Coordinates of C-alpha atoms in Angstrom, one line a residue:
Chain A
M26 CA 102.9 135.8 88.4
S27 CA 104.5 138.4 86.1
Q28 CA 103.3 138.8 82.6
P29 CA 106.6 137.9 80.9
F30 CA 106.6 134.5 82.7
E31 CA 103.1 133.8 81.7
A32 CA 104.0 134.8 78.1
F33 CA 107.0 132.5 78.3
L34 CA 104.8 129.6 79.4
A35 CA 102.2 130.2 76.6
Q36 CA 104.9 130.6 74.0
S37 CA 106.7 127.4 75.1
R38 CA 103.5 125.4 74.9
Q39 CA 102.8 126.8 71.5
Q40 CA 106.3 125.9 70.3
V41 CA 106.2 122.4 71.5
D42 CA 102.8 121.8 70.0
N43 CA 103.9 123.1 66.6
A44 CA 107.1 121.0 66.9
L45 CA 105.2 117.8 67.8
T46 CA 102.9 118.3 64.8
E47 CA 105.9 118.8 62.6
N48 CA 108.1 116.1 63.9
L49 CA 105.7 113.2 64.5
P50 CA 104.4 111.1 61.5
S51 CA 101.4 113.0 60.0
P52 CA 98.0 111.5 60.8
D53 CA 96.7 113.0 57.6
Q54 CA 98.0 110.4 55.2
A55 CA 96.1 107.5 53.9
G56 CA 98.2 104.4 54.8
A57 CA 97.2 101.4 56.9
D58 CA 99.4 102.9 59.7
R59 CA 97.2 106.0 59.9
R60 CA 95.5 104.9 63.0
L61 CA 98.8 104.5 64.8
F62 CA 99.8 108.0 63.7
E63 CA 96.5 109.4 64.8
A64 CA 96.9 107.9 68.2
M65 CA 100.4 109.3 68.5
H66 CA 99.1 112.7 67.6
Y67 CA 96.1 112.4 69.9
S68 CA 98.3 111.4 72.9
T69 CA 100.8 114.3 72.5
I70 CA 98.6 117.2 71.3
N71 CA 96.4 117.3 74.4
G72 CA 96.5 120.7 76.1
G73 CA 99.0 119.5 78.8
K74 CA 101.0 121.8 81.0
R75 CA 104.2 120.9 79.1
L76 CA 106.3 121.2 82.2
R77 CA 109.1 119.2 80.8
P78 CA 109.4 121.1 77.5
V79 CA 109.2 124.4 79.4
L80 CA 112.1 123.2 81.6
V81 CA 114.2 122.4 78.5
Y82 CA 113.7 126.0 77.2
A83 CA 114.2 127.6 80.7
A84 CA 117.4 125.5 81.4
A85 CA 118.9 126.5 78.0
A86 CA 118.2 130.2 78.9
S87 CA 119.9 129.8 82.2
I88 CA 123.2 128.8 80.6
A89 CA 123.2 130.9 77.4
E90 CA 120.5 133.1 76.0
D91 CA 120.2 132.5 72.2
K92 CA 123.1 130.1 72.0
V93 CA 120.9 127.3 70.7
A94 CA 118.9 127.4 67.5
Q95 CA 115.2 127.4 68.4
D96 CA 114.4 124.4 66.2
I97 CA 117.0 122.3 68.1
L98 CA 115.4 123.2 71.4
D99 CA 112.0 122.5 70.0
R100 CA 113.0 119.0 68.9
I101 CA 114.6 118.3 72.3
A102 CA 111.4 119.5 73.9
C103 CA 109.5 117.2 71.6
A104 CA 111.6 114.2 72.5
V105 CA 111.1 114.7 76.2
E106 CA 107.4 115.2 75.7
C107 CA 107.2 112.0 73.6
I108 CA 108.7 110.0 76.5
H109 CA 106.3 111.7 79.0
A110 CA 103.3 111.0 76.7
Y111 CA 104.2 107.4 76.1
S112 CA 104.4 106.8 79.8
L113 CA 101.0 108.3 80.3
V114 CA 99.4 106.2 77.5
H115 CA 100.8 103.0 79.0
D116 CA 100.1 104.0 82.6
D117 CA 96.4 104.6 81.7
L118 CA 96.0 101.1 80.2
P119 CA 93.5 98.7 81.9
A120 CA 96.3 96.5 83.0
M121 CA 98.0 99.5 84.7
D122 CA 96.0 102.3 86.3
D123 CA 92.9 101.7 84.2
D124 CA 92.1 105.4 83.7
D125 CA 89.4 106.4 81.2
L126 CA 90.0 110.1 81.4
R127 CA 93.1 112.3 81.3
R128 CA 92.8 116.1 81.3
G129 CA 89.1 115.6 80.9
Q130 CA 89.5 113.7 77.6
P131 CA 89.2 110.0 76.9
T132 CA 92.6 108.2 77.3
C133 CA 94.3 106.8 74.3
H134 CA 92.9 103.2 74.7
I135 CA 89.4 104.6 75.1
A136 CA 89.6 106.9 72.1
F137 CA 91.3 104.2 70.0
D138 CA 91.7 100.7 71.4
E139 CA 94.2 98.9 73.7
A140 CA 96.4 97.5 71.0
T141 CA 96.7 100.8 69.3
A142 CA 97.5 102.4 72.7
V143 CA 100.3 99.9 73.3
L144 CA 101.8 100.6 69.9
A145 CA 101.4 104.3 70.1
G146 CA 103.3 104.4 73.4
D147 CA 106.0 102.1 71.9
A148 CA 106.3 104.3 68.8
L149 CA 106.5 107.5 70.9
Q150 CA 109.4 106.2 72.9
G151 CA 111.3 105.3 69.7
Q152 CA 110.4 108.7 68.2
A153 CA 112.2 110.4 71.1
F154 CA 115.5 108.7 70.4
E155 CA 115.1 109.2 66.6
L156 CA 114.6 112.9 67.1
L157 CA 117.7 113.2 69.3
S158 CA 119.9 111.4 66.9
T159 CA 119.0 113.7 64.0
L160 CA 119.9 117.1 65.5
D161 CA 122.5 117.6 62.8
T162 CA 123.6 121.1 63.8
L163 CA 124.8 119.8 67.2
T164 CA 128.0 117.9 67.5
P165 CA 127.7 114.1 67.5
H166 CA 129.1 114.2 71.1
T167 CA 126.2 116.5 72.2
Q168 CA 123.5 114.5 70.4
L169 CA 124.9 111.4 72.1
D170 CA 124.9 113.1 75.4
L171 CA 121.2 113.9 75.0
V172 CA 120.4 110.4 73.9
R173 CA 122.2 108.9 76.9
T174 CA 120.7 111.4 79.4
L175 CA 117.1 110.6 78.2
A176 CA 117.7 106.9 78.0
Q177 CA 119.1 106.6 81.5
A178 CA 116.3 108.8 82.9
S179 CA 113.5 107.0 81.2
G180 CA 114.5 103.3 81.5
A181 CA 114.6 100.5 84.0
Q182 CA 116.8 102.5 86.4
G183 CA 114.7 105.6 86.0
M184 CA 111.0 106.3 85.0
V185 CA 110.0 102.7 84.2
G186 CA 111.7 101.4 87.3
G187 CA 109.8 104.0 89.3
Q188 CA 106.5 102.8 87.8
A189 CA 107.4 99.2 88.7
I190 CA 108.1 100.3 92.3
D191 CA 104.8 102.2 92.3
L192 CA 103.0 99.0 91.1
A193 CA 104.7 97.0 93.9
S194 CA 103.7 99.6 96.5
V195 CA 99.9 99.3 96.2
D196 CA 98.5 98.2 99.6
K197 CA 101.9 98.5 101.2
Q198 CA 103.1 100.9 104.0
L199 CA 106.1 102.7 102.5
T200 CA 108.6 104.7 104.5
L201 CA 109.2 108.3 103.5
D202 CA 112.5 107.3 102.1
A203 CA 111.0 104.5 100.0
L204 CA 108.3 106.8 98.7
Q205 CA 110.9 109.4 97.8
T206 CA 113.0 106.8 95.9
M207 CA 109.9 105.8 93.9
H208 CA 109.1 109.4 93.0
N209 CA 112.7 110.2 92.2
K210 CA 112.6 107.5 89.6
K211 CA 109.0 107.7 88.4
T212 CA 108.7 111.5 87.9
G213 CA 111.9 113.1 89.1
A214 CA 114.3 111.4 86.6
L215 CA 112.5 112.8 83.5
I216 CA 112.2 116.2 85.1
K217 CA 115.9 116.2 85.8
A218 CA 116.7 115.0 82.3
S219 CA 114.6 117.9 80.9
V220 CA 116.6 120.5 82.8
L221 CA 120.0 118.8 82.0
M222 CA 119.1 118.4 78.3
G223 CA 118.3 122.1 77.9
A224 CA 121.7 122.9 79.4
I225 CA 123.5 120.3 77.4
A226 CA 122.1 121.6 74.2
T227 CA 123.9 124.9 74.7
Q228 CA 127.2 123.0 74.3
S229 CA 128.6 125.5 76.9
A230 CA 127.4 124.3 80.3
T231 CA 130.2 123.7 82.8
A232 CA 130.3 120.6 85.1
V233 CA 129.6 123.0 88.1
Q234 CA 126.6 124.4 86.3
L235 CA 125.2 121.0 85.4
Q236 CA 125.7 119.9 89.1
A237 CA 123.8 123.0 90.3
L238 CA 121.0 122.4 87.8
S239 CA 120.9 118.8 88.9
T240 CA 120.3 119.9 92.5
Y241 CA 117.7 122.3 91.4
A242 CA 115.9 119.6 89.4
D243 CA 115.9 117.1 92.2
A244 CA 114.2 119.7 94.4
I245 CA 111.5 120.8 91.9
G246 CA 110.9 117.2 90.8
L247 CA 110.1 116.2 94.3
A248 CA 108.1 119.4 94.9
F249 CA 106.1 118.6 91.9
Q250 CA 105.1 115.2 93.3
V251 CA 104.3 116.4 96.8
Q252 CA 102.1 119.1 95.2
D253 CA 100.4 116.4 93.1
D254 CA 99.6 114.5 96.2
I255 CA 98.2 117.7 97.8
L256 CA 96.1 118.5 94.8
D257 CA 94.8 114.9 94.7
V258 CA 93.4 115.4 98.1
I259 CA 92.1 119.0 97.9
A260 CA 91.1 119.6 94.3
D261 CA 87.9 118.4 92.8
T262 CA 87.5 116.3 89.7
A263 CA 86.7 119.2 87.4
T264 CA 89.9 121.0 88.1
L265 CA 92.2 118.0 87.8
G266 CA 90.4 116.2 84.9
K267 CA 90.9 112.9 86.7
R268 CA 89.1 111.1 89.5
Q269 CA 89.8 112.9 92.8
G270 CA 91.5 110.9 95.4
A271 CA 92.4 108.2 92.9
D272 CA 95.7 107.3 94.6
E273 CA 94.1 107.1 98.0
A274 CA 91.4 104.8 96.5
L275 CA 94.1 102.5 95.3
N276 CA 95.7 102.5 98.7
K277 CA 98.9 104.1 97.3
P278 CA 101.0 105.8 99.9
T279 CA 101.2 109.6 99.4
Y280 CA 103.1 112.5 101.0
V281 CA 99.8 113.7 102.5
S282 CA 99.1 110.3 104.0
L283 CA 102.7 110.2 105.5
L284 CA 103.2 113.9 106.4
G285 CA 99.6 115.2 106.8
L286 CA 98.3 118.0 104.6
E287 CA 100.2 120.8 106.5
G288 CA 103.4 118.8 106.6
A289 CA 103.2 118.2 102.9
Q290 CA 102.6 121.9 102.2
A291 CA 105.6 122.8 104.4
K292 CA 107.6 120.3 102.4
T293 CA 106.9 122.0 99.1
Q294 CA 108.0 125.3 100.5
E295 CA 111.2 123.8 101.8
L296 CA 111.9 122.2 98.4
H297 CA 111.2 125.5 96.6
Q298 CA 113.9 127.2 98.8
Q299 CA 116.4 124.4 98.0
A300 CA 115.7 124.9 94.3
I301 CA 116.3 128.7 94.6
K302 CA 119.5 128.2 96.6
A303 CA 120.9 125.8 94.0
L304 CA 120.7 128.6 91.4
E305 CA 122.5 131.2 93.6
N306 CA 125.4 131.5 91.3
F307 CA 123.3 131.9 88.2
G308 CA 122.4 135.3 86.8
E309 CA 119.1 136.7 85.4
G310 CA 119.1 134.0 82.7
A311 CA 117.9 131.6 85.4
D312 CA 114.9 133.7 86.4
L313 CA 112.6 131.5 84.3
L314 CA 113.8 128.4 86.3
R315 CA 113.3 130.3 89.5
Q316 CA 109.8 131.3 88.5
L317 CA 109.1 127.7 87.4
S318 CA 109.9 126.4 90.9
A319 CA 107.4 128.9 92.4
Y320 CA 104.9 127.9 89.7
I321 CA 105.2 124.2 90.6
V322 CA 104.5 124.7 94.3
E323 CA 101.7 127.2 93.6
R324 CA 99.8 125.5 90.8
G325 CA 96.3 124.5 91.5
H326 CA 95.9 126.9 94.5
Chain B
M17 CA 125.5 72.8 57.1
S18 CA 129.2 72.9 57.8
Q19 CA 130.6 72.5 61.3
P20 CA 132.2 76.0 61.6
F21 CA 128.9 77.7 60.7
E22 CA 127.1 75.7 63.4
A23 CA 129.9 76.5 65.8
F24 CA 129.5 80.2 64.9
L25 CA 125.8 80.1 65.6
A26 CA 126.3 78.4 68.9
Q27 CA 129.0 80.8 70.0
S28 CA 127.1 83.9 68.9
R29 CA 124.1 82.7 70.9
Q30 CA 126.3 82.1 74.0
Q31 CA 127.8 85.5 73.6
V32 CA 124.6 87.4 73.4
D33 CA 123.1 85.4 76.3
N34 CA 126.2 86.3 78.5
A35 CA 126.0 89.9 77.3
L36 CA 122.3 90.3 78.1
T37 CA 122.9 88.9 81.6
E38 CA 125.8 91.4 82.0
N39 CA 124.1 94.4 80.5
L40 CA 120.6 94.3 81.8
P41 CA 119.7 95.2 85.4
S42 CA 120.3 92.2 87.6
P43 CA 117.2 90.3 88.8
D44 CA 119.2 89.1 91.8
Q45 CA 118.9 92.2 93.9
A46 CA 116.3 92.9 96.5
G47 CA 114.6 96.2 95.6
A48 CA 111.0 96.8 94.8
D49 CA 111.8 96.9 91.1
R50 CA 113.1 93.4 91.2
R51 CA 110.0 92.0 89.5
L52 CA 110.6 94.3 86.6
F53 CA 114.2 93.2 86.3
E54 CA 113.1 89.5 86.5
A55 CA 110.6 90.1 83.7
M56 CA 113.3 91.8 81.5
H57 CA 115.6 88.9 82.1
Y58 CA 112.9 86.2 81.5
S59 CA 111.9 87.9 78.2
T60 CA 115.4 88.0 76.8
I61 CA 117.1 84.9 78.1
N62 CA 114.8 82.4 76.4
G63 CA 116.6 80.1 74.1
G64 CA 115.7 82.0 71.0
K65 CA 117.4 81.6 67.7
R66 CA 119.1 85.0 68.1
L67 CA 119.0 85.7 64.4
R68 CA 119.4 89.4 64.8
P69 CA 122.5 89.2 67.0
V70 CA 124.0 86.6 64.7
L71 CA 123.5 89.0 61.8
V72 CA 125.3 91.8 63.8
Y73 CA 128.3 89.5 64.3
A74 CA 128.3 88.1 60.7
A75 CA 127.9 91.6 59.1
A76 CA 130.9 92.9 61.1
A77 CA 132.9 89.9 59.9
S78 CA 131.9 90.7 56.3
I79 CA 133.5 94.1 56.5
A80 CA 136.6 93.6 58.7
E81 CA 137.5 90.5 60.7
D82 CA 138.6 91.5 64.2
K83 CA 138.4 95.2 63.7
V84 CA 135.7 95.7 66.4
A85 CA 136.2 94.8 70.0
Q86 CA 134.1 91.8 70.9
D87 CA 132.4 93.5 73.8
I88 CA 131.3 96.3 71.5
L89 CA 129.6 93.8 69.1
D90 CA 128.1 92.0 72.1
R91 CA 126.5 95.2 73.4
I92 CA 125.2 96.1 69.9
A93 CA 123.8 92.5 69.6
C94 CA 122.2 93.0 73.0
A95 CA 120.6 96.3 72.0
V96 CA 119.1 94.7 68.9
E97 CA 117.8 91.7 70.9
C98 CA 116.3 94.1 73.5
I99 CA 114.2 95.7 70.8
H100 CA 113.2 92.3 69.4
A101 CA 112.3 91.0 72.8
Y102 CA 110.3 94.1 73.7
S103 CA 108.3 93.8 70.5
L104 CA 107.5 90.1 71.3
V105 CA 106.4 90.9 74.9
H106 CA 104.0 93.6 73.8
D107 CA 102.9 91.6 70.7
D108 CA 101.9 88.7 73.0
L109 CA 99.7 90.8 75.3
P110 CA 96.0 90.0 75.5
A111 CA 95.1 93.3 73.7
M112 CA 97.4 92.3 70.9
D113 CA 97.9 88.7 69.7
D114 CA 96.9 87.2 73.1
D115 CA 99.5 84.4 73.1
D116 CA 100.1 82.3 76.2
L117 CA 103.1 80.5 74.9
R118 CA 106.3 81.4 73.1
R119 CA 109.0 78.9 72.3
G120 CA 107.0 76.5 74.5
Q121 CA 107.2 78.7 77.6
P122 CA 104.6 81.0 79.2
T123 CA 104.7 84.5 77.7
C124 CA 105.8 87.3 79.9
H125 CA 102.3 88.5 80.9
I126 CA 101.5 84.9 81.9
A127 CA 104.7 84.2 83.8
F128 CA 104.4 87.6 85.5
D129 CA 101.3 89.9 84.9
E130 CA 100.1 92.3 82.2
A131 CA 101.3 95.4 83.9
T132 CA 104.8 94.0 84.4
A133 CA 104.9 92.9 80.8
V134 CA 104.0 96.3 79.6
L135 CA 106.7 97.9 81.7
A136 CA 109.3 95.2 80.9
G137 CA 108.8 95.9 77.2
D138 CA 109.1 99.6 77.7
A139 CA 112.2 99.2 79.8
L140 CA 113.8 96.9 77.2
Q141 CA 113.3 99.4 74.5
G142 CA 114.9 102.1 76.6
Q143 CA 117.8 99.8 77.5
A144 CA 118.6 99.3 73.8
F145 CA 119.3 103.1 73.3
E146 CA 121.1 103.3 76.6
L147 CA 123.4 100.5 75.6
L148 CA 124.2 102.1 72.2
S149 CA 124.9 105.5 73.8
T150 CA 127.6 104.1 76.1
L151 CA 129.9 102.3 73.7
D152 CA 132.7 104.6 74.7
T153 CA 135.5 103.1 72.5
L154 CA 133.5 103.9 69.4
T155 CA 133.5 107.5 68.1
P156 CA 130.4 109.6 69.1
H157 CA 129.6 109.8 65.4
T158 CA 129.5 106.0 65.1
Q159 CA 127.5 105.6 68.3
L160 CA 125.0 108.1 67.1
D161 CA 124.8 106.3 63.7
L162 CA 123.9 103.2 65.6
V163 CA 121.2 104.9 67.7
R164 CA 119.7 106.5 64.6
T165 CA 119.7 103.3 62.6
L166 CA 118.0 101.4 65.4
A167 CA 115.5 104.1 66.2
Q168 CA 114.4 104.5 62.6
A169 CA 114.1 100.8 62.1
S170 CA 112.1 100.1 65.2
G171 CA 109.8 103.1 65.4
A172 CA 106.6 104.4 63.8
Q173 CA 108.0 104.2 60.3
G174 CA 109.6 100.8 60.9
M175 CA 108.7 97.9 63.2
V176 CA 105.9 99.5 65.2
G177 CA 104.4 100.9 62.0
G178 CA 104.5 97.4 60.6
Q179 CA 102.7 96.0 63.6
A180 CA 100.0 98.7 63.2
I181 CA 99.5 97.7 59.6
D182 CA 99.4 94.1 60.6
L183 CA 96.6 94.9 63.2
A184 CA 94.7 96.8 60.5
S185 CA 95.0 93.8 58.1
V186 CA 93.1 91.2 60.1
D187 CA 90.1 90.1 58.0
K188 CA 91.3 92.1 55.0
Q189 CA 92.4 90.9 51.6
L190 CA 95.8 92.3 51.1
T191 CA 97.6 92.5 47.8
L192 CA 101.1 91.0 47.6
D193 CA 102.6 94.5 47.5
A194 CA 100.7 95.5 50.7
L195 CA 101.7 92.3 52.4
Q196 CA 105.3 93.0 51.5
T197 CA 105.2 96.6 52.8
M198 CA 103.8 95.3 56.1
H199 CA 106.5 92.7 56.5
N200 CA 109.3 95.0 55.4
K201 CA 108.4 97.2 58.3
K202 CA 107.3 94.7 60.9
T203 CA 110.2 92.2 60.5
G204 CA 112.5 93.4 57.7
A205 CA 113.4 96.8 59.2
L206 CA 115.0 95.3 62.3
I207 CA 116.7 92.6 60.4
K208 CA 118.2 95.2 58.1
A209 CA 119.2 97.4 61.0
S210 CA 121.0 94.4 62.6
V211 CA 123.1 93.9 59.4
L212 CA 123.9 97.6 59.0
M213 CA 124.8 98.0 62.7
G214 CA 127.3 95.2 62.5
A215 CA 128.9 96.9 59.5
I216 CA 128.7 100.4 61.0
A217 CA 130.4 99.2 64.2
T218 CA 133.6 98.4 62.2
Q219 CA 133.9 102.2 61.4
S220 CA 135.3 101.2 58.0
A221 CA 132.3 100.2 55.8
T222 CA 132.0 102.1 52.6
A223 CA 128.8 103.5 51.2
V224 CA 128.9 100.9 48.5
Q225 CA 129.3 98.1 51.0
L226 CA 126.5 99.4 53.1
Q227 CA 124.2 99.6 50.0
A228 CA 125.1 96.0 49.1
L229 CA 124.4 94.8 52.7
S230 CA 121.1 96.7 52.6
T231 CA 120.1 94.8 49.5
Y232 CA 121.2 91.5 51.1
A233 CA 119.2 92.3 54.2
D234 CA 116.0 93.2 52.3
A235 CA 116.2 89.8 50.6
I236 CA 116.8 87.7 53.7
G237 CA 114.3 89.7 55.8
L238 CA 111.6 88.9 53.3
A239 CA 112.8 85.3 52.9
F240 CA 112.5 85.0 56.7
Q241 CA 108.9 86.0 56.7
V242 CA 107.9 83.9 53.7
Q243 CA 109.5 80.9 55.4
D244 CA 107.7 81.8 58.6
D245 CA 104.4 81.6 56.7
I246 CA 105.4 78.3 55.2
L247 CA 106.4 76.9 58.6
D248 CA 103.1 78.2 60.1
V249 CA 101.3 75.9 57.7
I250 CA 103.5 72.8 57.6
A251 CA 105.0 72.6 61.1
D252 CA 103.2 71.2 64.1
T253 CA 102.8 73.0 67.4
A254 CA 105.6 71.0 69.2
T255 CA 108.2 72.2 66.7
L256 CA 107.2 75.8 66.5
G257 CA 106.3 76.2 70.2
K258 CA 103.2 78.2 69.3
R259 CA 99.8 77.3 68.1
Q260 CA 100.0 76.0 64.5
G261 CA 98.2 77.9 61.9
A262 CA 97.7 80.9 64.3
D263 CA 97.9 83.5 61.6
E264 CA 95.4 81.6 59.4
A265 CA 93.1 81.3 62.4
L266 CA 93.2 85.1 62.8
N267 CA 92.4 85.5 59.1
K268 CA 95.7 87.2 58.5
P269 CA 96.9 87.2 54.9
T270 CA 100.1 85.2 54.4
Y271 CA 102.5 84.4 51.5
V272 CA 101.1 80.9 51.4
S273 CA 97.5 82.1 51.1
L274 CA 98.5 84.5 48.3
L275 CA 101.1 82.4 46.4
G276 CA 100.2 78.8 47.5
L277 CA 102.7 76.6 49.3
E278 CA 104.9 75.8 46.2
G279 CA 104.8 79.4 45.1
A280 CA 106.0 80.5 48.5
Q281 CA 108.8 77.9 48.5
A282 CA 109.9 79.1 45.1
K283 CA 109.9 82.7 46.5
T284 CA 112.3 81.8 49.3
Q285 CA 114.7 80.3 46.8
E286 CA 114.5 83.4 44.6
L287 CA 115.2 85.7 47.6
H288 CA 118.1 83.5 48.7
Q289 CA 119.7 84.0 45.2
Q290 CA 119.1 87.7 45.4
A291 CA 120.9 87.8 48.8
I292 CA 123.9 85.8 47.5
K293 CA 124.1 88.1 44.4
A294 CA 124.1 91.2 46.6
L295 CA 127.4 89.9 48.3
E296 CA 129.2 89.2 45.0
N297 CA 131.9 91.7 45.6
F298 CA 132.5 90.6 49.1
G299 CA 135.3 88.1 50.0
E300 CA 135.3 85.1 52.3
G301 CA 134.5 87.4 55.2
A302 CA 130.9 87.4 54.0
D303 CA 130.6 83.6 54.0
L304 CA 128.8 83.7 57.3
L305 CA 126.2 86.0 55.8
R306 CA 125.9 83.7 52.8
Q307 CA 125.4 80.7 55.1
L308 CA 122.9 82.6 57.1
S309 CA 120.8 83.3 54.0
A310 CA 120.7 79.5 53.3
Y311 CA 120.0 78.8 57.0
I312 CA 117.0 81.1 56.9
V313 CA 115.3 79.5 53.9
E314 CA 116.2 75.9 55.2
R315 CA 115.2 76.3 58.8
G316 CA 112.5 74.0 60.1
H317 CA 112.8 71.6 57.1

């Protein structure tokens, strides 16, 4: 990977970390809600890949370099990451996936307690919408567009709906179509929202551009999940920071179980090509998005 | 209580029930996310008092009778009730208050399962913001104002923050001030948001009117909680639909434990007078709000 792309990734991660620290309630004050704020901080400042924030920045650049104030993009990136973090905190709960470790660190309910983890997730979700409704230098129309895009992607018809389908799929034989529907909602919807929100923030994306970005996002969102299934089989626990083969152990259907390892790897390449094609009418500004697609299907190799 | 007020309460409850059924994902379809949708429906269509929706309707009437389309108010009432319902579903979880019954019915995690209850709460929160961002006949500015008001009231600095303080208060001796701060956030913030959102929806409330409604809402929000503490001591399980003296059993501080029963009853009357005074410059349109204040301090007697 080229140096500028690596530098872009590192800088994006730094920016969203700084912005999360600035925009979430400070864990350094003395009130009785301090433990909640600490858990929110712990669950978001965690050395994650920050794929979704990175997509926000890259999508904005694909439409118009420097047309959006950096602090606006930072807060949008924060909002998206708050939604992602809340879903992980709740997903790790004993009643859900019952995971003790994430990225090699104790999960929120282990580091704190279950009640605090429930509340921290709840508060992170609310924080996302609060952030998007206070981007005062954008028009109300644009702010509302951002709120709507994130709410639809993360709610009952999006991410949470996908998690519900995932729960209902344990010990079931899913068709490839059904598996794809589940992942489109569970992971794909928020990835797509991240791309669209970066573009919406420029206040200058055309309907045609948004449609192309939508096609791009569908492809990389699915590629991300197929690659996740591949890594779950081939990577060891140290690299992943979670139990290897965890999905298999839960009898969850995966792309590898349905397509075989080679079939799944071919699928990621096919999706990568679809993503690149979707951007064919975009100029150099979309190079970051192109590189991100390659990054997604190459990660962990 | 006068007949028109009772009729207003009954009609408001019917409207928000209908609107919830219309605006939440239908539990009657056959997908794998059906169980999630059933749990969302179960947790919202529950014979509750609907105080917050009723406040939305009454506050709108206090500013401008018939200036807001009924379906807009219905969807705002829905959004507020979705937030309230999600907080109850999560609050009842074993890791939180561990309640099996609410209003005499099995709580969500008993009727379904814990994982579904976590997800149903998450989805209900998202649904609230989705609803508020699709009120297309209001200006984007007003929709955004509604989103911001609800997000700030329900998040880390509002309702969820109050729940965190509540958790931290078990087995602690709280001062009256600390107890009040906790309740202001835990219950008061969403009650106040309901009142303000009804007024905001008219798109004609002045800053002075909003300030007066804010003072009114602070008073009734606190009165509601003091009355709750009183009822928790004097009512029996059948009337309340939950275990009598539950807060006392958890060693949570209450207004009754701090002020005594008579002191707490005097406090509700004082708060009711404050609420009435806050509305002194409002005309007959505010009669529903006035009656609601009386209703809050008289309920359960």
